[in-house]
Coordinates of C-alpha atoms in Angstrom, one line a residue:
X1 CA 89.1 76.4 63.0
X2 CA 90.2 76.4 66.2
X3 CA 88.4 78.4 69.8
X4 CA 89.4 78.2 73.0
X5 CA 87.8 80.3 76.3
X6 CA 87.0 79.4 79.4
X7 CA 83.9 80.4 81.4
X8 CA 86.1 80.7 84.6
X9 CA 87.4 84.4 83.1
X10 CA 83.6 85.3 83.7
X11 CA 84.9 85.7 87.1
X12 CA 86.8 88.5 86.9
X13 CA 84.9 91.9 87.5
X14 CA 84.6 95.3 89.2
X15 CA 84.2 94.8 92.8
X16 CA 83.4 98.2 93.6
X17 CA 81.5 99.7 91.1
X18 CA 77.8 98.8 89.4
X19 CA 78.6 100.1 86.6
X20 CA 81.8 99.4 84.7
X21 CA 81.6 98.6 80.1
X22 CA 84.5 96.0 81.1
X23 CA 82.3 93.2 82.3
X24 CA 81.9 89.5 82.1
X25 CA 79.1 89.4 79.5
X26 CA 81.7 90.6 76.8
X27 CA 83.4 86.9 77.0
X28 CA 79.1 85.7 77.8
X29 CA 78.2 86.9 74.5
X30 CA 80.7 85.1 72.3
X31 CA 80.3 81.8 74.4
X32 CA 76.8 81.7 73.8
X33 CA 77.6 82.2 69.9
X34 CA 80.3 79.6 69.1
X35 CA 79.3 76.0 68.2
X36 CA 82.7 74.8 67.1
X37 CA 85.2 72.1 68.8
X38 CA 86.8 73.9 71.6
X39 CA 90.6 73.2 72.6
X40 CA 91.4 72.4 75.9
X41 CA 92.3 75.5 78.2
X42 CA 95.2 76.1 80.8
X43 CA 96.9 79.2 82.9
X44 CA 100.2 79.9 81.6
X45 CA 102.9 78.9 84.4
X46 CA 105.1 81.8 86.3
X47 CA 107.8 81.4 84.0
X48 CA 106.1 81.4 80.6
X49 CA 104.7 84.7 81.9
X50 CA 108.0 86.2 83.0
X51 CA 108.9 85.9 79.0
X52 CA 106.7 89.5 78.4
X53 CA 106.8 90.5 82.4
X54 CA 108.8 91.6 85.6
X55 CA 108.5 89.0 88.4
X56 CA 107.8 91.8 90.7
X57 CA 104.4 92.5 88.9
X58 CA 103.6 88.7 88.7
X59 CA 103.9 88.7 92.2
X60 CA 102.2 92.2 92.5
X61 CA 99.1 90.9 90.6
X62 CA 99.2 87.5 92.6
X63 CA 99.2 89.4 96.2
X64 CA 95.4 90.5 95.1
X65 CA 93.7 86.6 95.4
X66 CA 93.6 87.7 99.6
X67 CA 92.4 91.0 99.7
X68 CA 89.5 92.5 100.5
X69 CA 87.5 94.7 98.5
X70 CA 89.3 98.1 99.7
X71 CA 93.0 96.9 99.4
X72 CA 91.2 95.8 95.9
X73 CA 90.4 99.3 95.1
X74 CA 93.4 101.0 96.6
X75 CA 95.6 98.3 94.8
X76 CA 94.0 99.1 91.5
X77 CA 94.6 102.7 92.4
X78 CA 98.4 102.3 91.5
X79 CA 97.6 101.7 87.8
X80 CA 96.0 103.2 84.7
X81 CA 92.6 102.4 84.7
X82 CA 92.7 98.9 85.6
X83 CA 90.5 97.2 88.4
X84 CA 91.2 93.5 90.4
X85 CA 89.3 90.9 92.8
X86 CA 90.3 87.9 93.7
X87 CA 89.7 85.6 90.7
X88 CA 91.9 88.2 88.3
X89 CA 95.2 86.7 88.9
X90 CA 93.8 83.0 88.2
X91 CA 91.5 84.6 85.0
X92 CA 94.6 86.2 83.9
X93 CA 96.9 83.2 83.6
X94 CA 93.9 81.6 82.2
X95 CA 94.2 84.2 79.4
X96 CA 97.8 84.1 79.0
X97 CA 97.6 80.0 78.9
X98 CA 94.7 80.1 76.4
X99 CA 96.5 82.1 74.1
X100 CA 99.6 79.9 74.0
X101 CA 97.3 77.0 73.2
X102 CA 95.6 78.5 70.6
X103 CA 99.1 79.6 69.0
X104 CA 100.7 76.2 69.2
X105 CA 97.6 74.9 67.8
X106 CA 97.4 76.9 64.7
X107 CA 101.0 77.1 63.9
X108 CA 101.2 73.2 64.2
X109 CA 98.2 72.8 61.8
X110 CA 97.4 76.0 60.1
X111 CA 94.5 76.0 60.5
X112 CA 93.0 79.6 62.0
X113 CA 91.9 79.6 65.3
X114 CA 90.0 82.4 68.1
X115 CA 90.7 82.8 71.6
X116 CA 88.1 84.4 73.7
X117 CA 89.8 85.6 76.6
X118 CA 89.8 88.3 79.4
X119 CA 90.8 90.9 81.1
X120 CA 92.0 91.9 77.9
X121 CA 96.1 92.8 77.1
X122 CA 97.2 94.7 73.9
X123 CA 97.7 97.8 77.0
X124 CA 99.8 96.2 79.4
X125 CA 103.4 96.9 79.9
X126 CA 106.2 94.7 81.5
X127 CA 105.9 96.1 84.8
X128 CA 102.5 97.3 85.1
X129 CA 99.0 96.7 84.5
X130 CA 96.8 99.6 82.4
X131 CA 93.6 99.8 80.5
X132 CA 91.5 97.1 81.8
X133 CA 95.0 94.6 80.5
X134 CA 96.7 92.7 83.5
X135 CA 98.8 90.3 81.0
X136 CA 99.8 91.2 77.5
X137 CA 98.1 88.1 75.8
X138 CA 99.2 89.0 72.3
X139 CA 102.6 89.5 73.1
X140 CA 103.1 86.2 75.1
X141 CA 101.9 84.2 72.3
X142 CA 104.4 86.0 70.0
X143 CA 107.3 85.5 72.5
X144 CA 105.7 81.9 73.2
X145 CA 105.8 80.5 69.4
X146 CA 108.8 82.5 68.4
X147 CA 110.9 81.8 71.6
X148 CA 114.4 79.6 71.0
X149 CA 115.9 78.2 74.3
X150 CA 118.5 75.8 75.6
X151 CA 116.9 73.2 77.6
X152 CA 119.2 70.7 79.6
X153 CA 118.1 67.5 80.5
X154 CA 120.2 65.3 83.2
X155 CA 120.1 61.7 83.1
X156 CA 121.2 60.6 86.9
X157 CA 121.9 56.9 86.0
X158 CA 125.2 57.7 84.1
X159 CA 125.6 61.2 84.9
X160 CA 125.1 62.1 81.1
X161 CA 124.1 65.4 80.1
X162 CA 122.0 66.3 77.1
X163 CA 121.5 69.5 75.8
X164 CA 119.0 70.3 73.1
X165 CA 117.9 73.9 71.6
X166 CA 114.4 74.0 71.1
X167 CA 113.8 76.2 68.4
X168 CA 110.3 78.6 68.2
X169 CA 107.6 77.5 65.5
X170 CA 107.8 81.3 64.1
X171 CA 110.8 82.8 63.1
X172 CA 109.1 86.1 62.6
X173 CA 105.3 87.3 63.9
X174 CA 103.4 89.9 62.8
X175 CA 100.5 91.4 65.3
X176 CA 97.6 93.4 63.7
X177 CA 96.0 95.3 66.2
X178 CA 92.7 96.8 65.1
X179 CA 91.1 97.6 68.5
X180 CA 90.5 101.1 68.3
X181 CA 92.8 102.3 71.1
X182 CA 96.4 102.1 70.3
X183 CA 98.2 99.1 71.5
X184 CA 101.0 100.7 73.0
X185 CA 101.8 98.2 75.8
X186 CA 102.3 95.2 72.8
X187 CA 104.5 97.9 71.6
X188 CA 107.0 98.0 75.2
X189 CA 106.6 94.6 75.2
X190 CA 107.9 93.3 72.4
X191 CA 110.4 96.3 71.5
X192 CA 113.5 94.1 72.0
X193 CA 112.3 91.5 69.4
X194 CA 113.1 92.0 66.1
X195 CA 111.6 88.8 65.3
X196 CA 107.9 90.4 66.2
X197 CA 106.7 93.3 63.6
X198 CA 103.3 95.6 65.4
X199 CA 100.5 97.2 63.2
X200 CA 98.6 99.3 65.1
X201 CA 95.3 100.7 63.5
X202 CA 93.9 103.5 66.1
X203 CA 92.3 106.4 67.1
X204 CA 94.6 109.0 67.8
X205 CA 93.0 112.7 67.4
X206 CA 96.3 113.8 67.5
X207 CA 97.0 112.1 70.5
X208 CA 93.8 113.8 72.4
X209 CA 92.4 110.4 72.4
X210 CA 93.5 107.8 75.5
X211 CA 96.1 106.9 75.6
X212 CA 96.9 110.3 74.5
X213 CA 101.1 109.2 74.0
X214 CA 103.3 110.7 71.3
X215 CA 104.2 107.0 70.9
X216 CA 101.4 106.1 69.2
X217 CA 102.0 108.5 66.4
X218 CA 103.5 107.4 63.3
X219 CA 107.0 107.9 63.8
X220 CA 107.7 106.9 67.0
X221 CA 111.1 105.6 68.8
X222 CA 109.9 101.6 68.5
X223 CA 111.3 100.6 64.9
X224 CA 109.1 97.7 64.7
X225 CA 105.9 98.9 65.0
X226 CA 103.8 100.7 62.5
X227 CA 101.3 103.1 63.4
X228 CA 98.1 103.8 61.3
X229 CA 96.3 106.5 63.9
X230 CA 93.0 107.6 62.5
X231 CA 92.6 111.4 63.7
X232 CA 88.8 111.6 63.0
X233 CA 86.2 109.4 64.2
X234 CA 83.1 107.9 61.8
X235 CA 85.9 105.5 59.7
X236 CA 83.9 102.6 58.0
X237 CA 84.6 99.4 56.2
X238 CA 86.0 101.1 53.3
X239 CA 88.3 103.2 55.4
X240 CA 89.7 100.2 57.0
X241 CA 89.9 97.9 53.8
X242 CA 91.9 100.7 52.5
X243 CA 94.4 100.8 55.4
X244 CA 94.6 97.0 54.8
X245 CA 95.6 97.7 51.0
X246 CA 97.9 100.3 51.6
X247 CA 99.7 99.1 54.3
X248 CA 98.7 95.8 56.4
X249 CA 99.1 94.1 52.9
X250 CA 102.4 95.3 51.6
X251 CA 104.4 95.0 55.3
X252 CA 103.1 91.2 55.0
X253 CA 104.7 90.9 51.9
X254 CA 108.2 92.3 52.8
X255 CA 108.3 90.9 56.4
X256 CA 107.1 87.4 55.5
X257 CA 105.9 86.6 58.9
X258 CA 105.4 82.7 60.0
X259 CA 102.2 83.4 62.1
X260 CA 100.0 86.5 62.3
X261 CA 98.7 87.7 65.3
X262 CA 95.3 89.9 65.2
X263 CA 94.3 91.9 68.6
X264 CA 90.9 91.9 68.2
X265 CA 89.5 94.4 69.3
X266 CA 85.1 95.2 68.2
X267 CA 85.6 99.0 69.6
X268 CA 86.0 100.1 66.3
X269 CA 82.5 98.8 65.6
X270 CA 79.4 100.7 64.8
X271 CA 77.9 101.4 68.0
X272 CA 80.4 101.2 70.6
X273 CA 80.4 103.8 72.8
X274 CA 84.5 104.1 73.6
X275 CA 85.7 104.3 69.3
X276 CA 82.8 106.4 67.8
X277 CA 83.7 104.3 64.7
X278 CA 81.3 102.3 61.9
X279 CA 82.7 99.0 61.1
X280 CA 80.5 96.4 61.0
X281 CA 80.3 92.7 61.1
X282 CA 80.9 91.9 57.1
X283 CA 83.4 94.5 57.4
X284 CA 85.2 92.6 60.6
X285 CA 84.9 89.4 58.1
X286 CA 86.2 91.2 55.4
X287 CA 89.1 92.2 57.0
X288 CA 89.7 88.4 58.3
X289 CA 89.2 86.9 55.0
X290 CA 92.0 89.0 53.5
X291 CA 94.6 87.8 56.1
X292 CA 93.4 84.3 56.0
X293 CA 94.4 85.0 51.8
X294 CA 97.9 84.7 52.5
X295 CA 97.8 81.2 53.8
X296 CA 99.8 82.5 56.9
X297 CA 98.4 80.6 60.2
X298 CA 96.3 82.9 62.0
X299 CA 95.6 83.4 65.5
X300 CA 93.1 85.8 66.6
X301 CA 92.8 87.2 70.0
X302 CA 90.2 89.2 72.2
X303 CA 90.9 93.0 73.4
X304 CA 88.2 95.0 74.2
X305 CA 84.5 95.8 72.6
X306 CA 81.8 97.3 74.7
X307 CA 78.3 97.2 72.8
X308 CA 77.5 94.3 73.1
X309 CA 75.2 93.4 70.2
X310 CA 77.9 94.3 68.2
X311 CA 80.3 91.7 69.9
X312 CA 78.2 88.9 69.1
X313 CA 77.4 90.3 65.9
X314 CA 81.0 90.8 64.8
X315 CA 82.2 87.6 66.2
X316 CA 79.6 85.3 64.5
X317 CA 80.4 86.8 61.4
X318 CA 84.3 86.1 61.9
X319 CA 83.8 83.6 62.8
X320 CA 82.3 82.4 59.4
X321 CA 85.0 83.6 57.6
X322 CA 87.5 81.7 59.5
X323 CA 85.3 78.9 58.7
X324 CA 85.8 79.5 55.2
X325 CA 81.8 80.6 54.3
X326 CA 80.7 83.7 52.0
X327 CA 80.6 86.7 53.6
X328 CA 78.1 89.3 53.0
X329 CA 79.2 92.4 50.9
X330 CA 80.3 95.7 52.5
X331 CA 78.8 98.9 51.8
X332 CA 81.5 100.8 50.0
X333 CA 81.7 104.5 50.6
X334 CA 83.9 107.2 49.8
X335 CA 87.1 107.4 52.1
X336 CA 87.7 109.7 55.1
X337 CA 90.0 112.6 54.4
X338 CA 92.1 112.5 56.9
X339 CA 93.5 108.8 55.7
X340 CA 95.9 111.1 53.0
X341 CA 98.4 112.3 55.3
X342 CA 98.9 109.6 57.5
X343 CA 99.2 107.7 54.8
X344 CA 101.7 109.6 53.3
X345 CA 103.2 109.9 56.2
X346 CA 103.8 106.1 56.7
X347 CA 105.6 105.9 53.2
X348 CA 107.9 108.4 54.1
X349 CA 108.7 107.0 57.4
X350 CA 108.6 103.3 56.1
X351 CA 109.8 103.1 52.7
X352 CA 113.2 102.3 53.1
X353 CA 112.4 99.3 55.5
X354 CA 109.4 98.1 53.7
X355 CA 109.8 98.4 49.8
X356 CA 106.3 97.6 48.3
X357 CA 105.3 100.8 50.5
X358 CA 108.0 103.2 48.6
X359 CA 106.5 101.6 45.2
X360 CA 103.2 102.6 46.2
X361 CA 104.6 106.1 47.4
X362 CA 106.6 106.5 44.2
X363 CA 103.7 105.9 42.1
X364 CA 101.1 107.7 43.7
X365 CA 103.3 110.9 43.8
X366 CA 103.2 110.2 39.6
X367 CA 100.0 110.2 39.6
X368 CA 98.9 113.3 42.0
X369 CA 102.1 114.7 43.0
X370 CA 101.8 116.4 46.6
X371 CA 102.1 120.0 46.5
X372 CA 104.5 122.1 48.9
X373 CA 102.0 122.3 51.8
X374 CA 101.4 118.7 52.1
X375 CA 105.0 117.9 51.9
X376 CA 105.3 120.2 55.0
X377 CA 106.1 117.8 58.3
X378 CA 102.9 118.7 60.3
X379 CA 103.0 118.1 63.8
X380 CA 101.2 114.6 64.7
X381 CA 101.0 115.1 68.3
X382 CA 98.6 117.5 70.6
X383 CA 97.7 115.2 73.4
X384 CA 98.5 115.8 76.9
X385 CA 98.5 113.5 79.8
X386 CA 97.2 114.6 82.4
X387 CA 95.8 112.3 85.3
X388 CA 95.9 112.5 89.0
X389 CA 98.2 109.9 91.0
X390 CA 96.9 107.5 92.6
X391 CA 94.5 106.6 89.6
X392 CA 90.9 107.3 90.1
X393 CA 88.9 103.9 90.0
X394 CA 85.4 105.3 90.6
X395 CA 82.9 107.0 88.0
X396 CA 85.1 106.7 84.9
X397 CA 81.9 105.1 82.7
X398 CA 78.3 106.0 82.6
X399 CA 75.8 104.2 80.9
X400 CA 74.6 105.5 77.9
X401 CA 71.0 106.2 77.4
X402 CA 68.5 103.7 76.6
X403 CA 67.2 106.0 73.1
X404 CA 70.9 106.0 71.6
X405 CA 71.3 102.2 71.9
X406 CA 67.8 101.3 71.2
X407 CA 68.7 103.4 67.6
X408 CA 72.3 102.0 67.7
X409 CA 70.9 98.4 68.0
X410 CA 68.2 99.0 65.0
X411 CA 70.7 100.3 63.0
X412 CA 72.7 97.0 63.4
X413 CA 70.2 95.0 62.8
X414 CA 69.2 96.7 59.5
X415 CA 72.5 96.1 58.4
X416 CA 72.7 92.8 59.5
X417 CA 69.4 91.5 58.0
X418 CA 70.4 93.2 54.4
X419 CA 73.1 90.0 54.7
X420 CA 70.0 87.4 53.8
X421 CA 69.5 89.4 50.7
X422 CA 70.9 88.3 47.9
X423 CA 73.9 90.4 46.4
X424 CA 77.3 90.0 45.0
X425 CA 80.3 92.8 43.9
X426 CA 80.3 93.9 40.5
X427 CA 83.0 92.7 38.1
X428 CA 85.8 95.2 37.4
X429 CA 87.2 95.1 33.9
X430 CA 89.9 97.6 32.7
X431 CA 91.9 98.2 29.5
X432 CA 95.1 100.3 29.2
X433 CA 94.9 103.3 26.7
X434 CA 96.7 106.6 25.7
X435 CA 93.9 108.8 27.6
X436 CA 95.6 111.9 29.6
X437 CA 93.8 111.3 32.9
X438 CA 94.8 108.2 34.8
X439 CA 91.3 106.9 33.9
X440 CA 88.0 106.9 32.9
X441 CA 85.2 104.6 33.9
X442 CA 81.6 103.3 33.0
X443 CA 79.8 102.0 35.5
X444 CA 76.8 99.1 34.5
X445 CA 74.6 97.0 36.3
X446 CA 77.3 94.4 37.1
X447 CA 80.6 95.7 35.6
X448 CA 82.7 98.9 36.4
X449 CA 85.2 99.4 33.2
X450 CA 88.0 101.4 33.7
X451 CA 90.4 102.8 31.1
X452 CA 93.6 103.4 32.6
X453 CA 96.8 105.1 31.4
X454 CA 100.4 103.0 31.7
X455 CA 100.7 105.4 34.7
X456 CA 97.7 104.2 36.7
X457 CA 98.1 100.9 35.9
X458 CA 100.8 100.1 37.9
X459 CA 99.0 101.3 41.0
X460 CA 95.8 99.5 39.9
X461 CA 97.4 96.0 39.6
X462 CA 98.8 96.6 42.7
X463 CA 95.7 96.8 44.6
X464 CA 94.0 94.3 42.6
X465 CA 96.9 92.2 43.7
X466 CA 97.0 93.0 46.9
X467 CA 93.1 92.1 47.5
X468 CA 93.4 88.5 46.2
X469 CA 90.2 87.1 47.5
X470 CA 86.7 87.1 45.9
X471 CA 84.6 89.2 48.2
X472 CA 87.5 92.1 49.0
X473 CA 87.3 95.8 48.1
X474 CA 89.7 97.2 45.6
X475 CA 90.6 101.0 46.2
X476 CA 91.3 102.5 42.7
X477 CA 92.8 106.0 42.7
X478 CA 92.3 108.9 40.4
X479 CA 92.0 112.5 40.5
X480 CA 90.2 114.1 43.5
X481 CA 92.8 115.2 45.5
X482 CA 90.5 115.4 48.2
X483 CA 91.0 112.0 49.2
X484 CA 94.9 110.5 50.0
X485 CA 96.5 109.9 46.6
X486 CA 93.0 111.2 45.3
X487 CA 90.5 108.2 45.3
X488 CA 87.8 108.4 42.7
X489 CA 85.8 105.5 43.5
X490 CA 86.2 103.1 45.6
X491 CA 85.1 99.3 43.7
X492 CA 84.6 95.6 44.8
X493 CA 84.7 92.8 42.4
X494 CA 83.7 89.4 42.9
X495 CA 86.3 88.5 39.6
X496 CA 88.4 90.0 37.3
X497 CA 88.1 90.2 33.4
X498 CA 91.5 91.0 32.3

């Protein structure tokens, strides 16, 4: 595998405030983790930026490298919770150059490959700067590897002129953005490119969580991104690995993307104070050995994270799977509720563009059919936006207290010593036969049976299909409609017996 960072991004802080969950030791922990060969980093040049932003905001963010620390803060003021000194325009071409590296690398080799970078991106927009994001790193690199361009070369000693297109290394990108806020300045950025495809797992609440934008709801005006927004908080491994199943899986296999693309966000992990979520580090590596499945070149790129024993946690364990090593198993639990209707609501609104999610629509509906209040279009957004202009840039965080993380950190490391223990996933074994329910099941020591009728078992292959690798969790669904297509259990397998 591939990293790149650079400990010169360290230098980027808060200027003005002691207390900020945006800080250097986010990038400190994962340096201190990684013991792999590192490629070479680089800022990205004026222009390279200028394929994601305005050159008015390049300059913008380059006028900061003289101030002092109150034009700092009354700079900052102008945008959306972001802050500057005078190393963030040199960290943040650092970022944007790393990432371009680390792209070029992996789709040259395929081999998968991290980049550790800060400030962060997935939030900023072409013309401003917002959520802690000065450069959109993910959507550079897209643009970067996917870009096509006429470059003319002049030879003076016979006035010859050669032109030659130089043609992208990605004819289409997919970005999977699993940081727990929505990425809705990747989504500006890359709206014009129909060579670039967004998911967007988040927490929305209905749009009552930051950044609290009807955008960010599942149908939306940007046609190529896909929303998942999770409007409860508490969603764990299983809850994501069924996301993966339902949806991240079957858009890879209808857009057939070149290179994928994963903001990586750790706010959705247990313990961080910003997503309220429960994902933890097998569940991060989980979710990295699926996409590493496909055999599509993989590029994986910081966003934010703000407990930090769960940064380094998540990371190491990655990190590992990028590397190819068994990963521990997750701890699979029945699935949040509120998954059902955004699911659903995704297959209606993406069907016709992405078939294998109308398949999966068509037969769930067989199986439990929705009944008239579900089919109802409810409302997705309730958010307002409401924040005072100029930005306030003072008192937005406060440390949490020392009892909650001293909990939060024992509960992580519980989980994470259960990893040396020795366990594996049960085998899953099922026979088709003429029983009226979609299926029954037996559950052993080591083996779940399930006997399926021909109606479940075209759903059932599906997600079998769909999980590919050893070590992955296979959502099977039955009867209790209180879960989305009514999940009975929720099985991993390390094989199948057919």
């Amino acid at each position: 595998m591939y990293f790149i960072s650079d400990s010169a991004m360290l230098k980027h802080f808060c200027p003005w405030e002691s207390y900020h969950i945006e800080v250097p030791k986010r990038l400190e922990v994962i340096q201190n983790t990684i013991q792999v060969e590192q490629l070479r980093p680089r800022p990205a040049t004026k222009e390279e930026v200028e394929m994601v932003h305005t050159s008015h905001y390049i300059s913008q963010i380059a006028s900061t490298v003289n101030m002092d620390v109150k034009e700092l803060e009354e700079f900052s003021s102008n945008f959306e919770d972001i802050y500057v000194n005078n190393e963030t325009f040199d960290a943040s071409l650092l970022a944007a150059g790393c990432v371009m590296e680390l792209v070029d690398a992996v789709t040259q080799t395929g081999s998968p490959g991290f980049a550790a970078v800060r400030p962060p991106g997935h939030h900023a927009f072409p013309d401003k700067g917002c959520g802690f994001c000065v450069f959109n790193n993910v959507a550079l690199a897209a643009k970067h590897v996917s870009v096509a361009f006429l470059e003319i070369v002049i030879e003076l000693n016979d006035f010859s002129v050669y032109i030659a297109l130089k043609r992208g290394r990605a004819s289409r990108v997919l970005i999977v953005d699993w940081d727990v806020h929505a990425g809705q300045g990747t989504q500006e950025c890359i709206s014009d490119d129909e060579r670039v495809r967004l998911v967007s797992i988040h927490r929305f609440q209905r749009g009552q969580f930051w950044p609290n934008l009807p955008q960010s709801a599942v149908k939306n005006e940007f046609q190529n991104t896909i929303n998942v927004p999770l409007n409860d908080i508490g969603m764990t491994d299983s809850d994501f690995l069924a996301i993966f199943q339902l949806v991240v899986h079957p858009v890879i296999n209808d857009f057939k993307p070149d290179l994928i693309i994963v903001s990586c966000g750790f706010d959705a992990a247990l313990g961080d104070p910003e997503g309220e979520m429960r994902l933890t580090p097998a569940g991060y590596a989980t979710l990295t050995q699926q996409l590493l499945t496909w055999g599509i070149p993989l590029a994986m790129i910081l966003e934010g994270g703000y407990f930090l024993d769960s940064i380094a946690a998540d990371f190491e364990w990655v990190v590992k799977a990028l590397l190819g090593y068994a990963i521990p198993c997750v701890n699979v639990e029945p699935l949040n509720p509120a998954l059902r209707p955004v699911i659903n609501k995704i297959f209606n609104v993406f069907g016709t563009t992405y078939p294998t999610l109308r398949l999966l629509q068509t037969i769930g509906q067989r199986l439990t059919p929705i009944d008239d209040a579900e089919k109802n279009d409810v409302e997705e957004y309730e958010g307002t936006r409401d924040f005072p202009i100029p930005f306030p840039t003072r008192g937005l965080y406060s440390e949490r207290c020392a009892d909650v993380t001293s909990r939060l950190k024992k509960e992580l490391q519980s989980i994470i010593a259960s990893y040396s223990k020795e366990s594996q996933y049960k085998f899953v074994r099922y026979d088709c036969t003429d029983v009226a329910l979609p299926f029954a099941y037996m559950n052993s020591a080591d083996t779940i049976s399930l006997e399926i009728s021909a109606e479940a078992k075209g759903i059932v292959h599906h997600l079998v299909m769909f999980s590919f690798y050893t070590t992955v969790c296979c959502v099977v669904i039955g009867k209790d409609k209180q879960h989305f297509f009514s999940v009975v259990i929720t099985v991993c397998f390390r094989s199948l017996k057919p």
